[in-house]
Coordinates of C-alpha atoms in Angstrom, one line a residue:
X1113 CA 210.0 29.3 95.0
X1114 CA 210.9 32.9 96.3
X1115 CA 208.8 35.5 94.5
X1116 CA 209.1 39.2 95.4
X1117 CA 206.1 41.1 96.8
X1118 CA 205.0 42.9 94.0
X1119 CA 205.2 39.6 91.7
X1120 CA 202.7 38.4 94.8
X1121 CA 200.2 41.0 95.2
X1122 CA 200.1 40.6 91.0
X1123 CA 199.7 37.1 91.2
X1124 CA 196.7 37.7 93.9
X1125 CA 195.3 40.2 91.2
X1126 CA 195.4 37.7 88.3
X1127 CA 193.4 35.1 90.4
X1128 CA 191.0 37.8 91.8
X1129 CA 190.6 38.4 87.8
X1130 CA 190.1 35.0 86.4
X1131 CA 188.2 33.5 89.4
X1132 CA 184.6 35.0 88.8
X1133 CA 184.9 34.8 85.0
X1134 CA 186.0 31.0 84.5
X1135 CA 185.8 27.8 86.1
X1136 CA 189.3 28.0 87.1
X1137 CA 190.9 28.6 90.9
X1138 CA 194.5 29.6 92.1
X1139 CA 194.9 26.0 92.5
X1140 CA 194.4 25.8 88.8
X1141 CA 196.9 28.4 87.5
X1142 CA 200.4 27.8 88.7
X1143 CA 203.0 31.0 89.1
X1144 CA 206.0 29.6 87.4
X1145 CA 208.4 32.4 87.7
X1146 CA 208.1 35.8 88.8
X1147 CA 210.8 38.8 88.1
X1148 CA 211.0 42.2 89.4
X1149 CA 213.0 45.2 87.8
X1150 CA 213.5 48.7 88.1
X1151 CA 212.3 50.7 85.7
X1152 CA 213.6 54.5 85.9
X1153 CA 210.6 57.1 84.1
X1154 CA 210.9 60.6 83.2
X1155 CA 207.8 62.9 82.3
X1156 CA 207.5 66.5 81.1
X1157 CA 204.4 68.1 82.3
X1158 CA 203.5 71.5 79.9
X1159 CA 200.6 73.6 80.5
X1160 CA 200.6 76.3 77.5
X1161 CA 198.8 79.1 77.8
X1162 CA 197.0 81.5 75.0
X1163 CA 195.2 84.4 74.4
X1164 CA 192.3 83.9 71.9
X1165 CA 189.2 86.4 70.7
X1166 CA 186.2 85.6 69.5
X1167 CA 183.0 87.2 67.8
X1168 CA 179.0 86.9 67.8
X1169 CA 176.8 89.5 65.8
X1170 CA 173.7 89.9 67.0
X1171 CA 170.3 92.6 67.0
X1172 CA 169.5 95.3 69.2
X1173 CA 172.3 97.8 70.6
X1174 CA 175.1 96.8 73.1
X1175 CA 174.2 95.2 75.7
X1176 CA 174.6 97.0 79.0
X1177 CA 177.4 94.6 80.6
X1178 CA 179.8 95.4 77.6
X1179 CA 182.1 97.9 77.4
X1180 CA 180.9 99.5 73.9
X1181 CA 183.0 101.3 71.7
X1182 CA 182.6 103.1 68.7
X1183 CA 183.1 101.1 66.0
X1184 CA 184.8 97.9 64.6
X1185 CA 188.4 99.5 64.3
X1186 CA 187.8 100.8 67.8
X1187 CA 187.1 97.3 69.0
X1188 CA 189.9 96.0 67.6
X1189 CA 192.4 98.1 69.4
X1190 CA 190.7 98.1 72.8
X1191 CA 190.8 93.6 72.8
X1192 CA 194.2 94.3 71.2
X1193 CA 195.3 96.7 73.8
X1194 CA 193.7 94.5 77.3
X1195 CA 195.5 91.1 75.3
X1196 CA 198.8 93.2 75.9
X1197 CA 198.2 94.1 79.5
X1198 CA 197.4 90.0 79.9
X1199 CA 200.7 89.4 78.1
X1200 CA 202.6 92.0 80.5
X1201 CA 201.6 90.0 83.2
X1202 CA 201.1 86.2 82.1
X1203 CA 205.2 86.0 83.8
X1204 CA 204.3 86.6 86.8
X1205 CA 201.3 85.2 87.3
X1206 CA 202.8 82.0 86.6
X1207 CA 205.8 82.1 89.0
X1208 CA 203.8 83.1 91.1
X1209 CA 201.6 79.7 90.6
X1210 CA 204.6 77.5 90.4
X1211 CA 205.8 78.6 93.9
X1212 CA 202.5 78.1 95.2
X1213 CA 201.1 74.7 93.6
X1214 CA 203.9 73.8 91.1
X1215 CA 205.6 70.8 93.5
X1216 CA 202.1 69.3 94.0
X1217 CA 201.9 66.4 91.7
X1218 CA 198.9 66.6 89.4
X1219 CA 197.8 70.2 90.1
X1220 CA 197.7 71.7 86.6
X1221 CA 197.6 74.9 85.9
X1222 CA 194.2 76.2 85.6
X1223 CA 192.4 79.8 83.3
X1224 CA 191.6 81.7 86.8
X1225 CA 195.6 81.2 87.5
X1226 CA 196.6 83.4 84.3
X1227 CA 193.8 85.6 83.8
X1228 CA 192.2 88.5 85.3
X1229 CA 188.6 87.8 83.9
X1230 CA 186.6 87.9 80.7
X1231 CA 187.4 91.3 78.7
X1232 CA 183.9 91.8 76.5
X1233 CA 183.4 94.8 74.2
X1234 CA 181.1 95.4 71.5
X1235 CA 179.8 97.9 69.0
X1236 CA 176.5 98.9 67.3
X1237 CA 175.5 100.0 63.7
X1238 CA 172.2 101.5 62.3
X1239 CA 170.9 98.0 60.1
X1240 CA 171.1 99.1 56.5
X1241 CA 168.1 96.6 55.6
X1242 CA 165.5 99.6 57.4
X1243 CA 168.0 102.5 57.8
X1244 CA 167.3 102.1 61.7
X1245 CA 163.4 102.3 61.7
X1246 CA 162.9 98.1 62.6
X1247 CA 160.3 97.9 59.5
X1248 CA 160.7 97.7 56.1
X1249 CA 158.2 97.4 52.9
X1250 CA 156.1 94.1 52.8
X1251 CA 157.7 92.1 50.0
X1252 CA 154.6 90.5 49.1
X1253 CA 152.4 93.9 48.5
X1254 CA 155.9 96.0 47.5
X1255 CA 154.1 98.4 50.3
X1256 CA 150.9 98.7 48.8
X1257 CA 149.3 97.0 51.9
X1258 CA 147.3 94.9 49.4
X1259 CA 147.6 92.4 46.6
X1260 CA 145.4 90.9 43.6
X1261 CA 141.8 89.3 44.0
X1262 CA 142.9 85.8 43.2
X1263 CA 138.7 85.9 42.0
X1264 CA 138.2 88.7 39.5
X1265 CA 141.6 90.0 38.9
X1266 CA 142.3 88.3 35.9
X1267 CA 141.6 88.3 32.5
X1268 CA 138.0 88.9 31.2
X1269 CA 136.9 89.3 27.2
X1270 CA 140.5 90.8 27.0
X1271 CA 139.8 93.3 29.6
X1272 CA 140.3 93.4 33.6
X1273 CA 136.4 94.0 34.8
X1274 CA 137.7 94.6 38.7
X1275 CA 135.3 93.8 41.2
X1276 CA 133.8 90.8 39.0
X1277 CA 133.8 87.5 37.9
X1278 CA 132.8 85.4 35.6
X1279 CA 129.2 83.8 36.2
X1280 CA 130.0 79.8 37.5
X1281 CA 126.4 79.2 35.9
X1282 CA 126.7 80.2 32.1
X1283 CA 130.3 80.4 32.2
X1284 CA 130.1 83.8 31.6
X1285 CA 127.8 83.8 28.4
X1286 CA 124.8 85.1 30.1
X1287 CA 122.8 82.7 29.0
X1288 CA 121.2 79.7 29.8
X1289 CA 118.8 76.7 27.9
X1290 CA 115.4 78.3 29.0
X1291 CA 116.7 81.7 28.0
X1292 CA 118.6 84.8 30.3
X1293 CA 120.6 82.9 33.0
X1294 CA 119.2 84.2 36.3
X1295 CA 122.4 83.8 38.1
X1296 CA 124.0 86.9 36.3
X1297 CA 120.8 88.3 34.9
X1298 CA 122.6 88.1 31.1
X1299 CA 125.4 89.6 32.1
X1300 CA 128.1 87.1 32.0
X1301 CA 129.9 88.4 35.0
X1302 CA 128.8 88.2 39.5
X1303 CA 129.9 90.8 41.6
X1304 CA 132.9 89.5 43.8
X1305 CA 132.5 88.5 47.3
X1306 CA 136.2 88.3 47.9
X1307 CA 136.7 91.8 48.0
X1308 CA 133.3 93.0 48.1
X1309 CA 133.7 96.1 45.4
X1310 CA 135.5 97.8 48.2
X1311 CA 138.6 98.2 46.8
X1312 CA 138.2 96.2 43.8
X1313 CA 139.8 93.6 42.7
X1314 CA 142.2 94.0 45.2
X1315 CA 142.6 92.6 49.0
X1316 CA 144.0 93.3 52.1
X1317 CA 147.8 92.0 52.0
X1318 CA 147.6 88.7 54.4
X1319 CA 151.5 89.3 55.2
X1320 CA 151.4 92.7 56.5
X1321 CA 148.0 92.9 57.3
X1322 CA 147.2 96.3 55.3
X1323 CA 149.9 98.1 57.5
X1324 CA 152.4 97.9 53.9
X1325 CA 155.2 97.7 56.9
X1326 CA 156.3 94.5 58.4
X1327 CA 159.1 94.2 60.9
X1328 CA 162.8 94.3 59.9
X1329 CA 164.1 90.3 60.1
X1330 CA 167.5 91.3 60.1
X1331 CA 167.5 93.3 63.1
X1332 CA 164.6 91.5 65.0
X1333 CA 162.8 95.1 64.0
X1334 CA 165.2 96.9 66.7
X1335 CA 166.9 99.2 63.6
X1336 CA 170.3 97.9 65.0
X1337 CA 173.1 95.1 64.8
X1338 CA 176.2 94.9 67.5
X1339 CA 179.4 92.5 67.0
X1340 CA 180.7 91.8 70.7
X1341 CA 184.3 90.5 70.9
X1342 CA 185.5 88.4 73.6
X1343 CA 188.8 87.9 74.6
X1344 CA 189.7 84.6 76.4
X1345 CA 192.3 82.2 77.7
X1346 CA 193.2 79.1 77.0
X1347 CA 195.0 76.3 78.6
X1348 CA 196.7 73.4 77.1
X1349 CA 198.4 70.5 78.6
X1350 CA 200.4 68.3 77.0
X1351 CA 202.0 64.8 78.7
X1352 CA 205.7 63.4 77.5
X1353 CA 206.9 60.5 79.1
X1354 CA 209.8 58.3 78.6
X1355 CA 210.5 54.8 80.2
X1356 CA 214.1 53.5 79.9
X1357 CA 212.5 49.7 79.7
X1358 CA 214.2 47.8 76.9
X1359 CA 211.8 45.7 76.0
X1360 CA 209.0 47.0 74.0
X1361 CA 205.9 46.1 75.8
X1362 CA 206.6 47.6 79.3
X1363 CA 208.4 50.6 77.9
X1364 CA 204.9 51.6 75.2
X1365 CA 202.7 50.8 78.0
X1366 CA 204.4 53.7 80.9
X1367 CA 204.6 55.9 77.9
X1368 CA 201.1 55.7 76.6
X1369 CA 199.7 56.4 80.1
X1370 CA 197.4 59.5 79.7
X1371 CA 197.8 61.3 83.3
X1372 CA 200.8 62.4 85.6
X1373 CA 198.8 61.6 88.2
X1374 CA 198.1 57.9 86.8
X1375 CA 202.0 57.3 86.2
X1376 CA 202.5 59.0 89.9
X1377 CA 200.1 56.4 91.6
X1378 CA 202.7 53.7 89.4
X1379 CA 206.1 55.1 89.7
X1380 CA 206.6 57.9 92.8
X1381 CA 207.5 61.1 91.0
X1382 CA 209.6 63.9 92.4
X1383 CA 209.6 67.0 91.0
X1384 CA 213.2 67.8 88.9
X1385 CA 212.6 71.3 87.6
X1386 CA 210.3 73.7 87.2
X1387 CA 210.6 77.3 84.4
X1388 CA 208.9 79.3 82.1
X1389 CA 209.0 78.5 78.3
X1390 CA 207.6 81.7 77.1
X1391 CA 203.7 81.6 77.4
X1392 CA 204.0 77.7 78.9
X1393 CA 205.3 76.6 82.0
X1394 CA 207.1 73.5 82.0
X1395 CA 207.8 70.4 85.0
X1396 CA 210.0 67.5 85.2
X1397 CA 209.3 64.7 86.6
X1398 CA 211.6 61.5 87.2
X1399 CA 211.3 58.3 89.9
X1400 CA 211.3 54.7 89.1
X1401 CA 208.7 52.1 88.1
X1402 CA 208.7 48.5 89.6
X1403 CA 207.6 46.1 86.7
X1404 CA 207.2 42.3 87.2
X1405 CA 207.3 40.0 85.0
X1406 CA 204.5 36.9 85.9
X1407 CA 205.1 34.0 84.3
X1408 CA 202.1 31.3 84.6
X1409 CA 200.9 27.7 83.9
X1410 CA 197.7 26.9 83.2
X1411 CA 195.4 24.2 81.3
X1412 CA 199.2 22.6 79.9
X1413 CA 200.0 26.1 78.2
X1414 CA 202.5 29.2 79.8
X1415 CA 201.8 32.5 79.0
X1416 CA 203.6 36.0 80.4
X1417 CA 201.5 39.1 82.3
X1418 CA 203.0 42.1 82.7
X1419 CA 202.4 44.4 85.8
X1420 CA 203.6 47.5 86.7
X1421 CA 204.2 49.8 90.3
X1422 CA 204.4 48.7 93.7
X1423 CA 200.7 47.0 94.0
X1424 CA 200.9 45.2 90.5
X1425 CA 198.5 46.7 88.4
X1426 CA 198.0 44.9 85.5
X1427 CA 197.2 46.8 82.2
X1428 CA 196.7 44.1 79.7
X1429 CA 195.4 40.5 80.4
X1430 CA 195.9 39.7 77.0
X1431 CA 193.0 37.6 76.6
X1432 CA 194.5 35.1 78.5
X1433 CA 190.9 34.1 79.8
X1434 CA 190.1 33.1 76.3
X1435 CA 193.4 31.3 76.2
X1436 CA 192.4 29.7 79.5
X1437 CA 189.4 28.6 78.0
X1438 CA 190.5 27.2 74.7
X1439 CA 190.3 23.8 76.0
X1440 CA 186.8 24.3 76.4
X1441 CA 185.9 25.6 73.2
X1442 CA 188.3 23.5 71.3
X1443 CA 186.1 20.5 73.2
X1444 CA 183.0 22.2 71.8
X1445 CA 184.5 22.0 68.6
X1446 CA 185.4 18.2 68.8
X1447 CA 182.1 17.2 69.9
X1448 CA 179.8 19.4 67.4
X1449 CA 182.1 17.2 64.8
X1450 CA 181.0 14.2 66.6
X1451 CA 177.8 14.7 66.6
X1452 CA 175.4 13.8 63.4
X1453 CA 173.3 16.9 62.0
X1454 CA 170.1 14.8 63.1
X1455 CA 170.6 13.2 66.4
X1456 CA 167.9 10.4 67.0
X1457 CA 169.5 10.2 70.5
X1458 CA 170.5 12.9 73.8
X1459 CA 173.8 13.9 72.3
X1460 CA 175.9 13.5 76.0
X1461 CA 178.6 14.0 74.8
X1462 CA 178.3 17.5 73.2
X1463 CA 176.0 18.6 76.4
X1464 CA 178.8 17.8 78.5
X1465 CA 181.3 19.8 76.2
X1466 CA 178.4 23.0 76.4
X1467 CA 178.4 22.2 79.9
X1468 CA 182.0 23.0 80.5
X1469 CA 181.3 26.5 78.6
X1470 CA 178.9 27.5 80.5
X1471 CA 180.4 26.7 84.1
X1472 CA 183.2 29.7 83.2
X1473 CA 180.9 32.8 83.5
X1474 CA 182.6 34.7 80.8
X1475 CA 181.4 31.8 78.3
X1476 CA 178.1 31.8 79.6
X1477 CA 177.5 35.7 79.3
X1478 CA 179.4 35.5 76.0
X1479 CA 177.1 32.7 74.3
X1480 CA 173.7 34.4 76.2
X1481 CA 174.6 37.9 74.5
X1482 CA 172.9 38.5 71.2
X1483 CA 175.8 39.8 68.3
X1484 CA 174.8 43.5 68.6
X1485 CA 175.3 43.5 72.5
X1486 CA 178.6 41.8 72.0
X1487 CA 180.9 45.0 71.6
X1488 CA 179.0 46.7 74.4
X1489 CA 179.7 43.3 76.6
X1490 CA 183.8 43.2 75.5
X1491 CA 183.8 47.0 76.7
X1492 CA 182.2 46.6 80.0
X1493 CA 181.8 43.4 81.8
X1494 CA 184.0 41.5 80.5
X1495 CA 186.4 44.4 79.4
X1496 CA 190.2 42.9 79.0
X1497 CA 188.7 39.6 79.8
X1498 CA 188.7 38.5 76.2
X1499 CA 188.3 39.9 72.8
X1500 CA 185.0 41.0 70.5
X1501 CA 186.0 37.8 67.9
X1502 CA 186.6 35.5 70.5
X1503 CA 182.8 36.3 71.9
X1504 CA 181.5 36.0 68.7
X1505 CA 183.1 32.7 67.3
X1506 CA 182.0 30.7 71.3
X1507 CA 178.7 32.8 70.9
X1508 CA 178.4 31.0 66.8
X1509 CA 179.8 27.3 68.6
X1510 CA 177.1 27.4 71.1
X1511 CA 174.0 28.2 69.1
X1512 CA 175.0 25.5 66.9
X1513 CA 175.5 22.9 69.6
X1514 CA 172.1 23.7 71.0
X1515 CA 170.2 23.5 68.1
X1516 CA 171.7 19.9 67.4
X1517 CA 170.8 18.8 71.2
X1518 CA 167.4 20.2 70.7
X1519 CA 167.1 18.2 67.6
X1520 CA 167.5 15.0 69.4
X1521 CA 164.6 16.2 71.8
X1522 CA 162.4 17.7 69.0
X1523 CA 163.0 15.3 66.1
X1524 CA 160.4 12.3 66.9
X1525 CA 157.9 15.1 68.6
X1526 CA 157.8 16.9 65.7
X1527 CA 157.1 13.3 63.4
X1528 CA 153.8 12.4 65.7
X1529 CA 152.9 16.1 65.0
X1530 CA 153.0 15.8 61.4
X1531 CA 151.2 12.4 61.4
X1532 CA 148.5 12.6 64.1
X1533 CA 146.3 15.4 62.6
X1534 CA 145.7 13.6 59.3
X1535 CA 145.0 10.4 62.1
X1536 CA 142.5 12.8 63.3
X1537 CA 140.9 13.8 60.6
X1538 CA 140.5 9.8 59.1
X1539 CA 139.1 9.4 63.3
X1540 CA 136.4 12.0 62.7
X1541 CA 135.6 10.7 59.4
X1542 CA 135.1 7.2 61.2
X1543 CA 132.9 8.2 63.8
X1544 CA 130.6 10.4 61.2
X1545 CA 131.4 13.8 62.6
X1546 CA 129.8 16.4 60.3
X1547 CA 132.2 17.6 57.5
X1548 CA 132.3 20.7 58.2
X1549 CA 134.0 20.3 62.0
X1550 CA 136.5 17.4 60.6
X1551 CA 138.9 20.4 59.7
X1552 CA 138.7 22.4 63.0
X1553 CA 139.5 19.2 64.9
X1554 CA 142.3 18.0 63.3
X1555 CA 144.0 21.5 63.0
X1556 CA 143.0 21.5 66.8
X1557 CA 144.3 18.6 68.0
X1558 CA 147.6 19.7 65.5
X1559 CA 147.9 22.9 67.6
X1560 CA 147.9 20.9 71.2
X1561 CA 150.3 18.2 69.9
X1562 CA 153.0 20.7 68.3
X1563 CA 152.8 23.0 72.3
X1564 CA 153.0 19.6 74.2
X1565 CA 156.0 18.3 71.8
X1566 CA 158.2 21.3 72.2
X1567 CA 157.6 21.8 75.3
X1568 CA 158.5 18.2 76.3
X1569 CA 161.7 18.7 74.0
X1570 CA 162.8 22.2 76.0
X1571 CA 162.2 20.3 79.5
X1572 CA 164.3 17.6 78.5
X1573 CA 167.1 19.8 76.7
X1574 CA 167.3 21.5 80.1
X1575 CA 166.9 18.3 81.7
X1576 CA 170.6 17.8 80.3
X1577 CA 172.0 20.3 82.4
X1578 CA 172.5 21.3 86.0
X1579 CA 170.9 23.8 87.4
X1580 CA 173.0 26.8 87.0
X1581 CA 173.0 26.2 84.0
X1582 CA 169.6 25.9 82.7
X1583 CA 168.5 29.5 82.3
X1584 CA 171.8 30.1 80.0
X1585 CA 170.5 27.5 77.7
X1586 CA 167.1 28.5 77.2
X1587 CA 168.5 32.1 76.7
X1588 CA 170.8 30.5 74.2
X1589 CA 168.0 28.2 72.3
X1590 CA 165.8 31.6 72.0
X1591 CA 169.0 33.1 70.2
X1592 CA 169.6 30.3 68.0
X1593 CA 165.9 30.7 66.5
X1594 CA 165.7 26.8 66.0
X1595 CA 162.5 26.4 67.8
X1596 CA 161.0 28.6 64.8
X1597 CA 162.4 26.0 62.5
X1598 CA 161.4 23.3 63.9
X1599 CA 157.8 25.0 64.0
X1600 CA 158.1 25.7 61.1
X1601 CA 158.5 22.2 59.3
X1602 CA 155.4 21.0 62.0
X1603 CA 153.2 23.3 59.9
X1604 CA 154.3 22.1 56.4
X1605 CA 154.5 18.5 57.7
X1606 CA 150.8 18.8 59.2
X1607 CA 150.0 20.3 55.7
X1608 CA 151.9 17.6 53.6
X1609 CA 149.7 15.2 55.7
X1610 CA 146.4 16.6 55.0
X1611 CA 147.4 16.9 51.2
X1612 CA 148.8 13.1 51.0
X1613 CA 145.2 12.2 52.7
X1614 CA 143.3 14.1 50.5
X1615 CA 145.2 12.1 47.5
X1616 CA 144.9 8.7 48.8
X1617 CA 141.0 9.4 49.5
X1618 CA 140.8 10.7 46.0
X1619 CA 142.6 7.7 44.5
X1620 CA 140.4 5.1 46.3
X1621 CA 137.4 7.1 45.4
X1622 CA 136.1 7.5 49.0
X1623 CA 133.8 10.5 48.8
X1624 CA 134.3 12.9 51.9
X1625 CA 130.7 13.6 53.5

């Protein structure tokens, strides 16, 4: 079969694609047809340009490197009068960058190409909170400099007896059981240590520290406020391209391609015309896209890639490496349905069909990734490869197949645990060992039995598979969680044991010394 070039170097790319992800080979995908067309593409490249200005307020006055003005009006007309003097000479500053840089593909058109520089003015105003003096009137002491005693300013026999407080010993009765209460000498009433009769019942104000001034938060205590205006440029581009493809697929793909230089490096472009649309300068582009058509054969099923330019790039795979692999999963599925819930034997058959899985590395690193990392693998490693609900219905498959082989392996293990302990216990009862150990060695001898049973059922789950592949399926065991189980039902079968003991003892009337 004669193939063009570009179907070729596609074809190359497909295989370079599938090879490290799956357990399929050139040999195994077959290039049935593969057709090349012209496709001729157009694009419109627009850079607008605009004139913007923004404001900050801010304390102190105007800051030396800005041009200060009067006031807010004044401002106004001075941005107002450099954005027309901009304007004036926006024209020719961009034919003058279109006959310098405009036939360059992917130059675009850049703020230093349309504008002199930054135009920054600013004005300042007395702040009306302190009138310009950077302090104000304490708000807690309402510029007194102090506030109430919180000990003897307060009510006292319906009177305010500043400077004292009532007596914490006679509660202010002045009395006590064995007569005159010495702590207030019968008065009722202490002299107040808080502010110690020197101005009394008052004390110094803890905000402004007696000063009755604190510093002006709306200025930053400076007595002034500034607005600074900026006046800036702004670029915009904007990307229009049309594909005259007639089918759908190839013609949505060129158009929705995000960069003139990306659709240049995929369809040589030479530059149509160049002008001025008011503030924007405008480009058209036109050349012609080669786009091939693959169609391939693989695992008894056809499916079509699409790949665009002269080297073949191929933008969508189309999860054709989960398509690839169907047969594998769809085996998985087969042999799960095969195989009982509790295996008494090595299930071969469903380790062979896990097998399979895990010999294409896209499976294995699929079924190995726990669910939150599975977006994060579709995006990166794996990205076009397959699909986020593919991942996660192989990743659901292979737990469960793993946790039925491991059942095989664990199942009679996990019986002797449950059993032994209580065999231990009736042992130590035998041989007379004091009551008080029986308990220890038999939850002992539980503890050894359960580690050496599941760890003879991992080494002989692994056993099951090559070596490549061994590492993938105690990742994928871990992720399953079915040792836990299986732990688990150990404990409440070593318990059941012990309590099924304890009844049968009980019933024959065997008293436990």
């Amino acid at each position: 079969m004669s193939i063009s070039p570009v179907a070729a170097a596609a074809y190359a790319k497909f295989v370079q694609f599938v090879e490290p992800l799956t357990r399929f080979d050139a040999a195994s995908v077959q290039l049935v047809s593969g057709t090349t067309e012209s496709v001729r593409v157009v694009a419109r490249q627009t850079d607008s340009v605009s004139y913007e200005v923004s404001y900050r307020d801010g304390t102190g006055k105007v800051p030396g490197n800005v041009h200060a003005v009067g006031d807010s009006g004044e401002l106004t007309g001075w941005l107002d009068d450099w954005r027309r003097r901009e304007q004036a000479q926006l024209a020719g500053r961009l034919n003058g960058w279109l006959a310098r840089e405009g036939n360059t593909i992917g130059n675009r058109l850049a703020v230093q190409d349309c504008f002199e520089g930054s135009h920054v003015g600013g004005f300042a105003s007395t702040c009306e909170t302190c009138m310009g003096k950077g302090k104000a009137d304490c708000g807690t002491c309402k510029g007194e400099g102090k506030t109430e005693c919180p000990e003897c300013n307060i009510p006292l026999s319906g009177s305010l007896c500043l400077g004292y407080h009532k007596c914490l010993q006679c509660h202010g009765s002045g009395k006590a059981s064995y007569g005159e209460c010495k702590g207030c000498f019968g008065k009722g009433t202490v002299q107040c240590m808080t502010c110690n009769l020197t101005t009394p019942g008052f004390v110094e104000c803890k905000a402004c520290k007696g000063k009755k001034q604190v510093d002006c938060k709306p200025c930053d205590a400076t007595g002034w406020k500034h607005r600074i205006g900026n006046l800036v440029c702004k670029v915009e581009g904007a990307l229009a391209i049309r594909a005259g493809a007639e089918r759908e697929e190839p013609r949505s793909t060129i158009e929705s391609l995000k960069t003139i230089t990306e659709l240049h490096a995929l369809a040589p472009l030479q530059l149509q015309d160049a002008a001025l649309d008011g503030n924007a300068v405008r480009r058209d582009f036109a050349g012609a896209m080669p786009v091939t058509s693959l169609r391939l054969r693989a695992v008894r099923s056809e499916f079509e890639l699409i790949a665009y330019g002269e080297h073949g790039d191929i933008r969508d795979f189309k999860n054709v490496v989960g398509n690839l692999l169907e047969a594998d999963v769809t085996g998985l599925q087969e042999a799960l349905r095969e195989t009982s819930f509790l295996p008494l034997r090595p299930c071969g058959p469903l380790n062979e069909a896990l097998g399979n899985c895990l010999r294409s590395e896209v499976l294995s690193q699929a079924v190995t990734t726990p669910p939150s990392g599975q977006q994060a693998l579709v995006s990166g490693p794996l990205k076009n490869a397959v699909s986020v609900e593919f991942v996660a219905d192989v990743a659901r498959l292979a737990r469960r197949a793993v946790s039925r082989s491991f059942r095989a392996h664990i199942l009679l293990p996990a019986l002797i645990v449950a059993v032994l302990p209580t065999l231990a216990f009736f042992a130590t009862m035998l041989l007379g060992v004091s009551r008080s150990s029986r308990l220890p060695i038999a939850l002992g001898v539980a503890v050894v039995v359960a580690v050496l049973a599941e760890l003879w059922a991992r080494l002989r789950l692994r056993a099951q598979f090559d070596a490549r592949q061994r590492d993938a399926v105690s990742r994928l065991l871990k992720l399953s969680r079915s040792p836990w189980w299986w732990r688990a039902g150990m404990v409440i079968g070593v318990l059941l044991g012990f309590i099924g003991a304890h009844a049968v003892l009980v019933a024959a009337g065997v008293e436990m010394r």
